Amino acid sequence: MIDIYICDDEETARRQILEDIEKKILIEAYDMQVVSSTGDPKELLEKVCSAAQRRNIYFLDVDLKDKDYDGFLLGQEIRRIDPHGTLVYITSYQQLAFRTFKYHLEAFDYIIKDIKKQKDSIDRCMESLYQRLRDESREDAAGVYSIKIGDMIKHVQIADILFFETATKSHHVILHTKNCRMDFVGNLNDIARQMGDGFIRLHRSCLAAVDKITEVDLKHCRAKIGEYECLVSRTMKSALLEKIRER
């Protein structure tokens, strides 16, 4: 299920955007849901921070009347929390769309507020979003994991991944392969859900590829992955042994 967040401080406009999105979800039976519709950017950020799920969709008004956030600054903060999230901007002024390049926001779409055209624009946007999500699912199934580092998207073969570990920097994760390590914004719980049964949580700070575990020392609660050694929590010992037997 993909979560959708809406932020527009014009109540009438926000209600219409919500209605248009929910109608499209219902008609097309998309695996999506609107979890937040608010005029307060801080409220939206609080909900995103407290939510377990990432890679959400965000419909944001450009011209927010908040003293701390306009739509672009809000988009920047969302990118910090949810780097793989999808931003869709809603504006009354078409020329403002070009300002997203200044903020390196990589917006998916721009919807112009227009009573006659807005619903059609939202419908087309939702259709394109759904198609992109389907394409990403096929890519994941083909064995590629994508991460965002700065303004670049890097694709890593899942077969090359040894393990993920939490970094000392808040909200950061380190991906390890045999030949490199990559530090990116992420959440180990989200990654564990994405990677599926081929990976196991050895410890709260480590998610390892089962087929890359070469040695297990249960007495000292350690496992060897390639040239690395990782801790194994006591609660994960039996699950680890079961996974290894299944290989």
PDB file of C-alpha atoms in Angstrom:
ATOM      1  CA  MET A   1       0.000   0.000   0.000  1.00  0.00           C
ATOM      2  CA  ILE A   2       1.380   3.399  -1.026  1.00  0.00           C
ATOM      3  CA  ASP A   3       0.626   6.268   1.369  1.00  0.00           C
ATOM      4  CA  ILE A   4      -0.309   9.703   0.021  1.00  0.00           C
ATOM      5  CA  TYR A   5       0.156  13.010   1.857  1.00  0.00           C
ATOM      6  CA  ILE A   6      -1.482  16.319   0.862  1.00  0.00           C
ATOM      7  CA  CYS A   7      -0.461  19.779   2.062  1.00  0.00           C
ATOM      8  CA  ASP A   8      -2.365  22.871   0.907  1.00  0.00           C
ATOM      9  CA  ASP A   9      -3.363  25.686   3.235  1.00  0.00           C
ATOM     10  CA  GLU A  10      -6.391  26.676   1.125  1.00  0.00           C
ATOM     11  CA  GLU A  11      -9.117  24.518   2.641  1.00  0.00           C
ATOM     12  CA  THR A  12     -11.414  24.490  -0.396  1.00  0.00           C
ATOM     13  CA  ALA A  13      -8.561  23.634  -2.748  1.00  0.00           C
ATOM     14  CA  ARG A  14      -7.278  20.947  -0.398  1.00  0.00           C
ATOM     15  CA  ARG A  15     -10.718  19.353  -0.128  1.00  0.00           C
ATOM     16  CA  GLN A  16     -11.020  19.253  -3.919  1.00  0.00           C
ATOM     17  CA  ILE A  17      -7.553  17.724  -4.347  1.00  0.00           C
ATOM     18  CA  LEU A  18      -8.399  15.059  -1.757  1.00  0.00           C
ATOM     19  CA  GLU A  19     -11.697  14.281  -3.474  1.00  0.00           C
ATOM     20  CA  ASP A  20     -10.079  14.000  -6.915  1.00  0.00           C
ATOM     21  CA  ILE A  21      -7.335  11.691  -5.646  1.00  0.00           C
ATOM     22  CA  GLU A  22      -9.663   9.438  -3.668  1.00  0.00           C
ATOM     23  CA  LYS A  23     -12.077   9.120  -6.595  1.00  0.00           C
ATOM     24  CA  LYS A  24      -9.244   8.027  -8.881  1.00  0.00           C
ATOM     25  CA  ILE A  25      -7.998   5.484  -6.317  1.00  0.00           C
ATOM     26  CA  LEU A  26     -11.507   4.070  -5.941  1.00  0.00           C
ATOM     27  CA  ILE A  27     -12.274   3.871  -9.660  1.00  0.00           C
ATOM     28  CA  GLU A  28      -8.951   2.293 -10.621  1.00  0.00           C
ATOM     29  CA  ALA A  29      -8.596   0.186  -7.428  1.00  0.00           C
ATOM     30  CA  TYR A  30      -5.048   1.467  -6.926  1.00  0.00           C
ATOM     31  CA  ASP A  31      -3.144   0.065  -3.956  1.00  0.00           C
ATOM     32  CA  MET A  32      -2.917   3.561  -2.449  1.00  0.00           C
ATOM     33  CA  GLN A  33      -4.458   5.514   0.411  1.00  0.00           C
ATOM     34  CA  VAL A  34      -4.497   9.143   1.573  1.00  0.00           C
ATOM     35  CA  VAL A  35      -3.143   9.095   5.135  1.00  0.00           C
ATOM     36  CA  SER A  36      -2.854  12.849   5.704  1.00  0.00           C
ATOM     37  CA  SER A  37      -4.526  15.959   4.266  1.00  0.00           C
ATOM     38  CA  THR A  38      -3.507  19.144   6.050  1.00  0.00           C
ATOM     39  CA  GLY A  39      -2.808  22.832   5.609  1.00  0.00           C
ATOM     40  CA  ASP A  40       0.014  22.766   8.163  1.00  0.00           C
ATOM     41  CA  PRO A  41       3.435  21.688   6.826  1.00  0.00           C
ATOM     42  CA  LYS A  42       4.740  20.988  10.340  1.00  0.00           C
ATOM     43  CA  GLU A  43       1.846  18.613  10.987  1.00  0.00           C
ATOM     44  CA  LEU A  44       2.641  16.794   7.755  1.00  0.00           C
ATOM     45  CA  LEU A  45       6.338  16.474   8.693  1.00  0.00           C
ATOM     46  CA  GLU A  46       5.454  15.127  12.141  1.00  0.00           C
ATOM     47  CA  LYS A  47       3.279  12.432  10.570  1.00  0.00           C
ATOM     48  CA  VAL A  48       5.934  11.490   8.028  1.00  0.00           C
ATOM     49  CA  CYS A  49       8.603  11.255  10.746  1.00  0.00           C
ATOM     50  CA  SER A  50       6.434   9.057  12.951  1.00  0.00           C
ATOM     51  CA  ALA A  51       5.276   6.779  10.102  1.00  0.00           C
ATOM     52  CA  ALA A  52       7.080   3.485   9.560  1.00  0.00           C
ATOM     53  CA  GLN A  53       6.588   3.590   5.799  1.00  0.00           C
ATOM     54  CA  ARG A  54       8.707   5.559   3.329  1.00  0.00           C
ATOM     55  CA  ARG A  55       8.621   5.952  -0.487  1.00  0.00           C
ATOM     56  CA  ASN A  56       5.351   7.854  -0.141  1.00  0.00           C
ATOM     57  CA  ILE A  57       3.623  10.269  -2.561  1.00  0.00           C
ATOM     58  CA  TYR A  58       3.325  13.951  -1.614  1.00  0.00           C
ATOM     59  CA  PHE A  59       0.971  16.495  -3.202  1.00  0.00           C
ATOM     60  CA  LEU A  60       2.263  19.911  -2.096  1.00  0.00           C
ATOM     61  CA  ASP A  61       1.000  23.422  -2.672  1.00  0.00           C
ATOM     62  CA  VAL A  62       3.845  25.692  -3.768  1.00  0.00           C
ATOM     63  CA  ASP A  63       2.540  28.898  -2.173  1.00  0.00           C
ATOM     64  CA  LEU A  64       2.111  27.850   1.468  1.00  0.00           C
ATOM     65  CA  LYS A  65       1.586  30.788   3.834  1.00  0.00           C
ATOM     66  CA  ASP A  66       3.680  29.290   6.623  1.00  0.00           C
ATOM     67  CA  LYS A  67       6.399  31.418   8.231  1.00  0.00           C
ATOM     68  CA  ASP A  68       8.947  28.569   7.999  1.00  0.00           C
ATOM     69  CA  TYR A  69       7.964  26.586   4.916  1.00  0.00           C
ATOM     70  CA  ASP A  70       6.855  27.271   1.393  1.00  0.00           C
ATOM     71  CA  GLY A  71       6.259  24.246  -0.821  1.00  0.00           C
ATOM     72  CA  PHE A  72       9.888  24.050  -1.936  1.00  0.00           C
ATOM     73  CA  LEU A  73      11.386  24.163   1.558  1.00  0.00           C
ATOM     74  CA  LEU A  74       8.814  21.594   2.656  1.00  0.00           C
ATOM     75  CA  GLY A  75       9.874  19.415  -0.281  1.00  0.00           C
ATOM     76  CA  GLN A  76      13.517  19.692   0.808  1.00  0.00           C
ATOM     77  CA  GLU A  77      12.661  18.539   4.316  1.00  0.00           C
ATOM     78  CA  ILE A  78      10.568  15.646   2.969  1.00  0.00           C
ATOM     79  CA  ARG A  79      13.511  14.618   0.775  1.00  0.00           C
ATOM     80  CA  ARG A  80      15.695  14.431   3.898  1.00  0.00           C
ATOM     81  CA  ILE A  81      13.216  12.111   5.639  1.00  0.00           C
ATOM     82  CA  ASP A  82      11.961  10.169   2.613  1.00  0.00           C
ATOM     83  CA  PRO A  83      14.597  10.420  -0.138  1.00  0.00           C
ATOM     84  CA  HIS A  84      12.730   8.039  -2.455  1.00  0.00           C
ATOM     85  CA  GLY A  85       9.369   9.759  -1.975  1.00  0.00           C
ATOM     86  CA  THR A  86       7.526  11.224  -4.976  1.00  0.00           C
ATOM     87  CA  LEU A  87       6.802  14.973  -4.986  1.00  0.00           C
ATOM     88  CA  VAL A  88       3.907  16.425  -6.969  1.00  0.00           C
ATOM     89  CA  TYR A  89       3.547  20.216  -6.862  1.00  0.00           C
ATOM     90  CA  ILE A  90       0.259  22.075  -7.102  1.00  0.00           C
ATOM     91  CA  THR A  91       0.409  25.752  -7.997  1.00  0.00           C
ATOM     92  CA  SER A  92      -1.668  28.615  -9.329  1.00  0.00           C
ATOM     93  CA  TYR A  93       1.376  29.932 -11.182  1.00  0.00           C
ATOM     94  CA  GLN A  94       2.860  27.712 -13.877  1.00  0.00           C
ATOM     95  CA  GLN A  95       6.153  29.612 -13.961  1.00  0.00           C
ATOM     96  CA  LEU A  96       6.909  28.608 -10.340  1.00  0.00           C
ATOM     97  CA  ALA A  97       7.403  25.018 -11.481  1.00  0.00           C
ATOM     98  CA  PHE A  98      10.863  25.886 -12.763  1.00  0.00           C
ATOM     99  CA  ARG A  99      12.011  26.885  -9.257  1.00  0.00           C
ATOM    100  CA  THR A 100      12.109  23.223  -8.240  1.00  0.00           C
ATOM    101  CA  PHE A 101      15.355  22.902 -10.208  1.00  0.00           C
ATOM    102  CA  LYS A 102      16.953  25.467  -7.897  1.00  0.00           C
ATOM    103  CA  TYR A 103      16.140  23.251  -4.922  1.00  0.00           C
ATOM    104  CA  HIS A 104      17.178  19.982  -6.681  1.00  0.00           C
ATOM    105  CA  LEU A 105      13.805  18.463  -5.852  1.00  0.00           C
ATOM    106  CA  GLU A 106      13.195  16.269  -8.913  1.00  0.00           C
ATOM    107  CA  ALA A 107       9.426  16.795  -8.823  1.00  0.00           C
ATOM    108  CA  PHE A 108       7.405  14.122 -10.612  1.00  0.00           C
ATOM    109  CA  ASP A 109       4.686  16.466 -11.873  1.00  0.00           C
ATOM    110  CA  TYR A 110       3.212  19.976 -11.636  1.00  0.00           C
ATOM    111  CA  ILE A 111      -0.537  20.464 -11.437  1.00  0.00           C
ATOM    112  CA  ILE A 112      -2.003  23.887 -12.148  1.00  0.00           C
ATOM    113  CA  LYS A 113      -4.945  24.889  -9.970  1.00  0.00           C
ATOM    114  CA  ASP A 114      -7.787  25.236 -12.431  1.00  0.00           C
ATOM    115  CA  ILE A 115     -11.390  24.243 -11.724  1.00  0.00           C
ATOM    116  CA  LYS A 116     -11.924  22.945 -15.270  1.00  0.00           C
ATOM    117  CA  LYS A 117      -8.606  21.158 -15.771  1.00  0.00           C
ATOM    118  CA  GLN A 118      -7.371  20.117 -12.321  1.00  0.00           C
ATOM    119  CA  LYS A 119      -9.240  16.804 -12.085  1.00  0.00           C
ATOM    120  CA  ASP A 120      -7.960  15.658 -15.485  1.00  0.00           C
ATOM    121  CA  SER A 121      -4.423  16.670 -14.481  1.00  0.00           C
ATOM    122  CA  ILE A 122      -4.642  14.706 -11.227  1.00  0.00           C
ATOM    123  CA  ASP A 123      -6.078  11.686 -13.079  1.00  0.00           C
ATOM    124  CA  ARG A 124      -3.194  11.701 -15.569  1.00  0.00           C
ATOM    125  CA  CYS A 125      -0.668  12.189 -12.765  1.00  0.00           C
ATOM    126  CA  MET A 126      -2.077   9.236 -10.793  1.00  0.00           C
ATOM    127  CA  GLU A 127      -2.013   7.037 -13.894  1.00  0.00           C
ATOM    128  CA  SER A 128       1.632   7.954 -14.551  1.00  0.00           C
ATOM    129  CA  LEU A 129       2.536   7.375 -10.896  1.00  0.00           C
ATOM    130  CA  TYR A 130       0.909   3.971 -10.926  1.00  0.00           C
ATOM    131  CA  GLN A 131       2.773   3.003 -14.101  1.00  0.00           C
ATOM    132  CA  ARG A 132       6.080   4.156 -12.630  1.00  0.00           C
ATOM    133  CA  LEU A 133       5.489   2.152  -9.446  1.00  0.00           C
ATOM    134  CA  ARG A 134       4.757  -0.922 -11.553  1.00  0.00           C
ATOM    135  CA  ASP A 135       7.984  -0.377 -13.511  1.00  0.00           C
ATOM    136  CA  GLU A 136       9.947  -0.028 -10.253  1.00  0.00           C
ATOM    137  CA  SER A 137       8.431  -3.278  -8.998  1.00  0.00           C
ATOM    138  CA  ARG A 138       9.603  -5.037 -12.150  1.00  0.00           C
ATOM    139  CA  GLU A 139      13.071  -3.545 -11.678  1.00  0.00           C
ATOM    140  CA  ASP A 140      13.196  -4.768  -8.084  1.00  0.00           C
ATOM    141  CA  ALA A 141      12.067  -8.206  -9.251  1.00  0.00           C
ATOM    142  CA  ALA A 142      14.910  -8.186 -11.776  1.00  0.00           C
ATOM    143  CA  GLY A 143      17.378  -7.973  -8.913  1.00  0.00           C
ATOM    144  CA  VAL A 144      18.336  -4.307  -8.659  1.00  0.00           C
ATOM    145  CA  TYR A 145      18.260  -2.133  -5.554  1.00  0.00           C
ATOM    146  CA  SER A 146      18.280   1.638  -6.142  1.00  0.00           C
ATOM    147  CA  ILE A 147      19.594   4.231  -3.706  1.00  0.00           C
ATOM    148  CA  LYS A 148      19.766   8.019  -3.839  1.00  0.00           C
ATOM    149  CA  ILE A 149      23.091   9.640  -2.945  1.00  0.00           C
ATOM    150  CA  GLY A 150      22.933  13.419  -3.198  1.00  0.00           C
ATOM    151  CA  ASP A 151      21.416  14.190  -6.600  1.00  0.00           C
ATOM    152  CA  MET A 152      22.366  10.820  -8.083  1.00  0.00           C
ATOM    153  CA  ILE A 153      20.446   7.540  -8.250  1.00  0.00           C
ATOM    154  CA  LYS A 154      22.682   4.460  -8.089  1.00  0.00           C
ATOM    155  CA  HIS A 155      21.561   0.932  -8.958  1.00  0.00           C
ATOM    156  CA  VAL A 156      23.174  -1.981  -7.141  1.00  0.00           C
ATOM    157  CA  GLN A 157      22.742  -5.631  -8.093  1.00  0.00           C
ATOM    158  CA  ILE A 158      21.054  -7.355  -5.161  1.00  0.00           C
ATOM    159  CA  ALA A 159      23.310 -10.357  -5.767  1.00  0.00           C
ATOM    160  CA  ASP A 160      26.317  -8.142  -4.919  1.00  0.00           C
ATOM    161  CA  ILE A 161      24.963  -6.841  -1.586  1.00  0.00           C
ATOM    162  CA  LEU A 162      26.560  -8.306   1.554  1.00  0.00           C
ATOM    163  CA  PHE A 163      24.653  -6.376   4.199  1.00  0.00           C
ATOM    164  CA  PHE A 164      23.148  -3.071   5.296  1.00  0.00           C
ATOM    165  CA  GLU A 165      24.008  -1.443   8.613  1.00  0.00           C
ATOM    166  CA  THR A 166      22.826   1.666  10.408  1.00  0.00           C
ATOM    167  CA  ALA A 167      25.297   4.550  10.231  1.00  0.00           C
ATOM    168  CA  THR A 168      26.327   6.751  13.129  1.00  0.00           C
ATOM    169  CA  LYS A 169      24.648   9.671  11.334  1.00  0.00           C
ATOM    170  CA  SER A 170      20.917   9.843  12.067  1.00  0.00           C
ATOM    171  CA  HIS A 171      18.591   8.440   9.350  1.00  0.00           C
ATOM    172  CA  HIS A 172      21.551   7.075   7.379  1.00  0.00           C
ATOM    173  CA  VAL A 173      22.294   3.500   6.295  1.00  0.00           C
ATOM    174  CA  ILE A 174      25.484   1.981   4.858  1.00  0.00           C
ATOM    175  CA  LEU A 175      25.218  -0.599   2.076  1.00  0.00           C
ATOM    176  CA  HIS A 176      28.178  -2.992   1.825  1.00  0.00           C
ATOM    177  CA  THR A 177      29.239  -4.983  -1.222  1.00  0.00           C
ATOM    178  CA  LYS A 178      32.500  -6.882  -1.650  1.00  0.00           C
ATOM    179  CA  ASN A 179      34.191  -3.895  -3.293  1.00  0.00           C
ATOM    180  CA  CYS A 180      32.502  -0.790  -1.887  1.00  0.00           C
ATOM    181  CA  ARG A 181      30.351   0.823   0.756  1.00  0.00           C
ATOM    182  CA  MET A 182      27.642   3.437   0.120  1.00  0.00           C
ATOM    183  CA  ASP A 183      26.199   5.797   2.712  1.00  0.00           C
ATOM    184  CA  PHE A 184      22.663   7.004   1.991  1.00  0.00           C
ATOM    185  CA  VAL A 185      19.546   8.277   3.722  1.00  0.00           C
ATOM    186  CA  GLY A 186      17.353   5.333   4.655  1.00  0.00           C
ATOM    187  CA  ASN A 187      15.620   3.251   7.282  1.00  0.00           C
ATOM    188  CA  LEU A 188      16.643  -0.344   8.027  1.00  0.00           C
ATOM    189  CA  ASN A 189      13.056  -1.413   8.781  1.00  0.00           C
ATOM    190  CA  ASP A 190      11.891  -0.169   5.365  1.00  0.00           C
ATOM    191  CA  ILE A 191      14.831  -1.842   3.624  1.00  0.00           C
ATOM    192  CA  ALA A 192      14.127  -5.165   5.372  1.00  0.00           C
ATOM    193  CA  ARG A 193      10.563  -5.118   4.029  1.00  0.00           C
ATOM    194  CA  GLN A 194      11.786  -4.323   0.522  1.00  0.00           C
ATOM    195  CA  MET A 195      14.517  -6.980   0.429  1.00  0.00           C
ATOM    196  CA  GLY A 196      12.297  -9.890   1.493  1.00  0.00           C
ATOM    197  CA  ASP A 197      13.259 -13.418   2.570  1.00  0.00           C
ATOM    198  CA  GLY A 198      16.733 -13.351   1.042  1.00  0.00           C
ATOM    199  CA  PHE A 199      17.883 -11.078   3.864  1.00  0.00           C
ATOM    200  CA  ILE A 200      17.802 -11.498   7.629  1.00  0.00           C
ATOM    201  CA  ARG A 201      18.000  -9.005  10.486  1.00  0.00           C
ATOM    202  CA  LEU A 202      20.987 -10.271  12.481  1.00  0.00           C
ATOM    203  CA  HIS A 203      20.810  -7.371  14.876  1.00  0.00           C
ATOM    204  CA  ARG A 204      18.831  -4.142  15.133  1.00  0.00           C
ATOM    205  CA  SER A 205      21.718  -2.429  13.331  1.00  0.00           C
ATOM    206  CA  CYS A 206      22.454  -5.065  10.661  1.00  0.00           C
ATOM    207  CA  LEU A 207      20.466  -6.618   7.774  1.00  0.00           C
ATOM    208  CA  ALA A 208      22.440  -9.324   5.972  1.00  0.00           C
ATOM    209  CA  ALA A 209      22.090 -11.342   2.765  1.00  0.00           C
ATOM    210  CA  VAL A 210      21.534 -14.924   3.925  1.00  0.00           C
ATOM    211  CA  ASP A 211      23.597 -16.435   1.102  1.00  0.00           C
ATOM    212  CA  LYS A 212      26.581 -14.214   1.962  1.00  0.00           C
ATOM    213  CA  ILE A 213      26.891 -15.497   5.561  1.00  0.00           C
ATOM    214  CA  THR A 214      29.962 -17.765   5.581  1.00  0.00           C
ATOM    215  CA  GLU A 215      30.446 -18.453   9.297  1.00  0.00           C
ATOM    216  CA  VAL A 216      28.297 -18.346  12.430  1.00  0.00           C
ATOM    217  CA  ASP A 217      29.677 -18.268  15.977  1.00  0.00           C
ATOM    218  CA  LEU A 218      26.606 -18.580  18.204  1.00  0.00           C
ATOM    219  CA  LYS A 219      28.662 -18.804  21.382  1.00  0.00           C
ATOM    220  CA  HIS A 220      30.064 -15.323  20.805  1.00  0.00           C
ATOM    221  CA  CYS A 221      26.980 -14.023  18.928  1.00  0.00           C
ATOM    222  CA  ARG A 222      28.794 -13.228  15.702  1.00  0.00           C
ATOM    223  CA  ALA A 223      28.448 -13.982  12.005  1.00  0.00           C
ATOM    224  CA  LYS A 224      30.962 -13.561   9.208  1.00  0.00           C
ATOM    225  CA  ILE A 225      29.768 -11.962   5.968  1.00  0.00           C
ATOM    226  CA  GLY A 226      32.487 -11.777   3.349  1.00  0.00           C
ATOM    227  CA  GLU A 227      35.425 -10.154   5.107  1.00  0.00           C
ATOM    228  CA  TYR A 228      33.183  -8.493   7.683  1.00  0.00           C
ATOM    229  CA  GLU A 229      32.036  -9.671  11.095  1.00  0.00           C
ATOM    230  CA  CYS A 230      28.612  -8.660  12.434  1.00  0.00           C
ATOM    231  CA  LEU A 231      26.864  -9.058  15.763  1.00  0.00           C
ATOM    232  CA  VAL A 232      23.971 -11.505  16.090  1.00  0.00           C
ATOM    233  CA  SER A 233      21.354 -10.677  18.714  1.00  0.00           C
ATOM    234  CA  ARG A 234      20.373 -13.511  21.060  1.00  0.00           C
ATOM    235  CA  THR A 235      16.761 -13.295  19.902  1.00  0.00           C
ATOM    236  CA  MET A 236      17.803 -13.904  16.268  1.00  0.00           C
ATOM    237  CA  LYS A 237      19.929 -17.030  16.805  1.00  0.00           C
ATOM    238  CA  SER A 238      17.190 -19.579  16.100  1.00  0.00           C
ATOM    239  CA  ALA A 239      15.869 -17.626  13.086  1.00  0.00           C
ATOM    240  CA  LEU A 240      19.392 -17.423  11.679  1.00  0.00           C
ATOM    241  CA  LEU A 241      19.967 -21.158  12.066  1.00  0.00           C
ATOM    242  CA  GLU A 242      16.652 -21.893  10.361  1.00  0.00           C
ATOM    243  CA  LYS A 243      17.531 -19.610   7.438  1.00  0.00           C
ATOM    244  CA  ILE A 244      20.915 -21.253   7.018  1.00  0.00           C
ATOM    245  CA  ARG A 245      19.359 -24.751   7.020  1.00  0.00           C
ATOM    246  CA  GLU A 246      16.983 -23.632   4.236  1.00  0.00           C
ATOM    247  CA  ARG A 247      19.821 -22.597   1.930  1.00  0.00           C
TER     248      ARG A 247
END
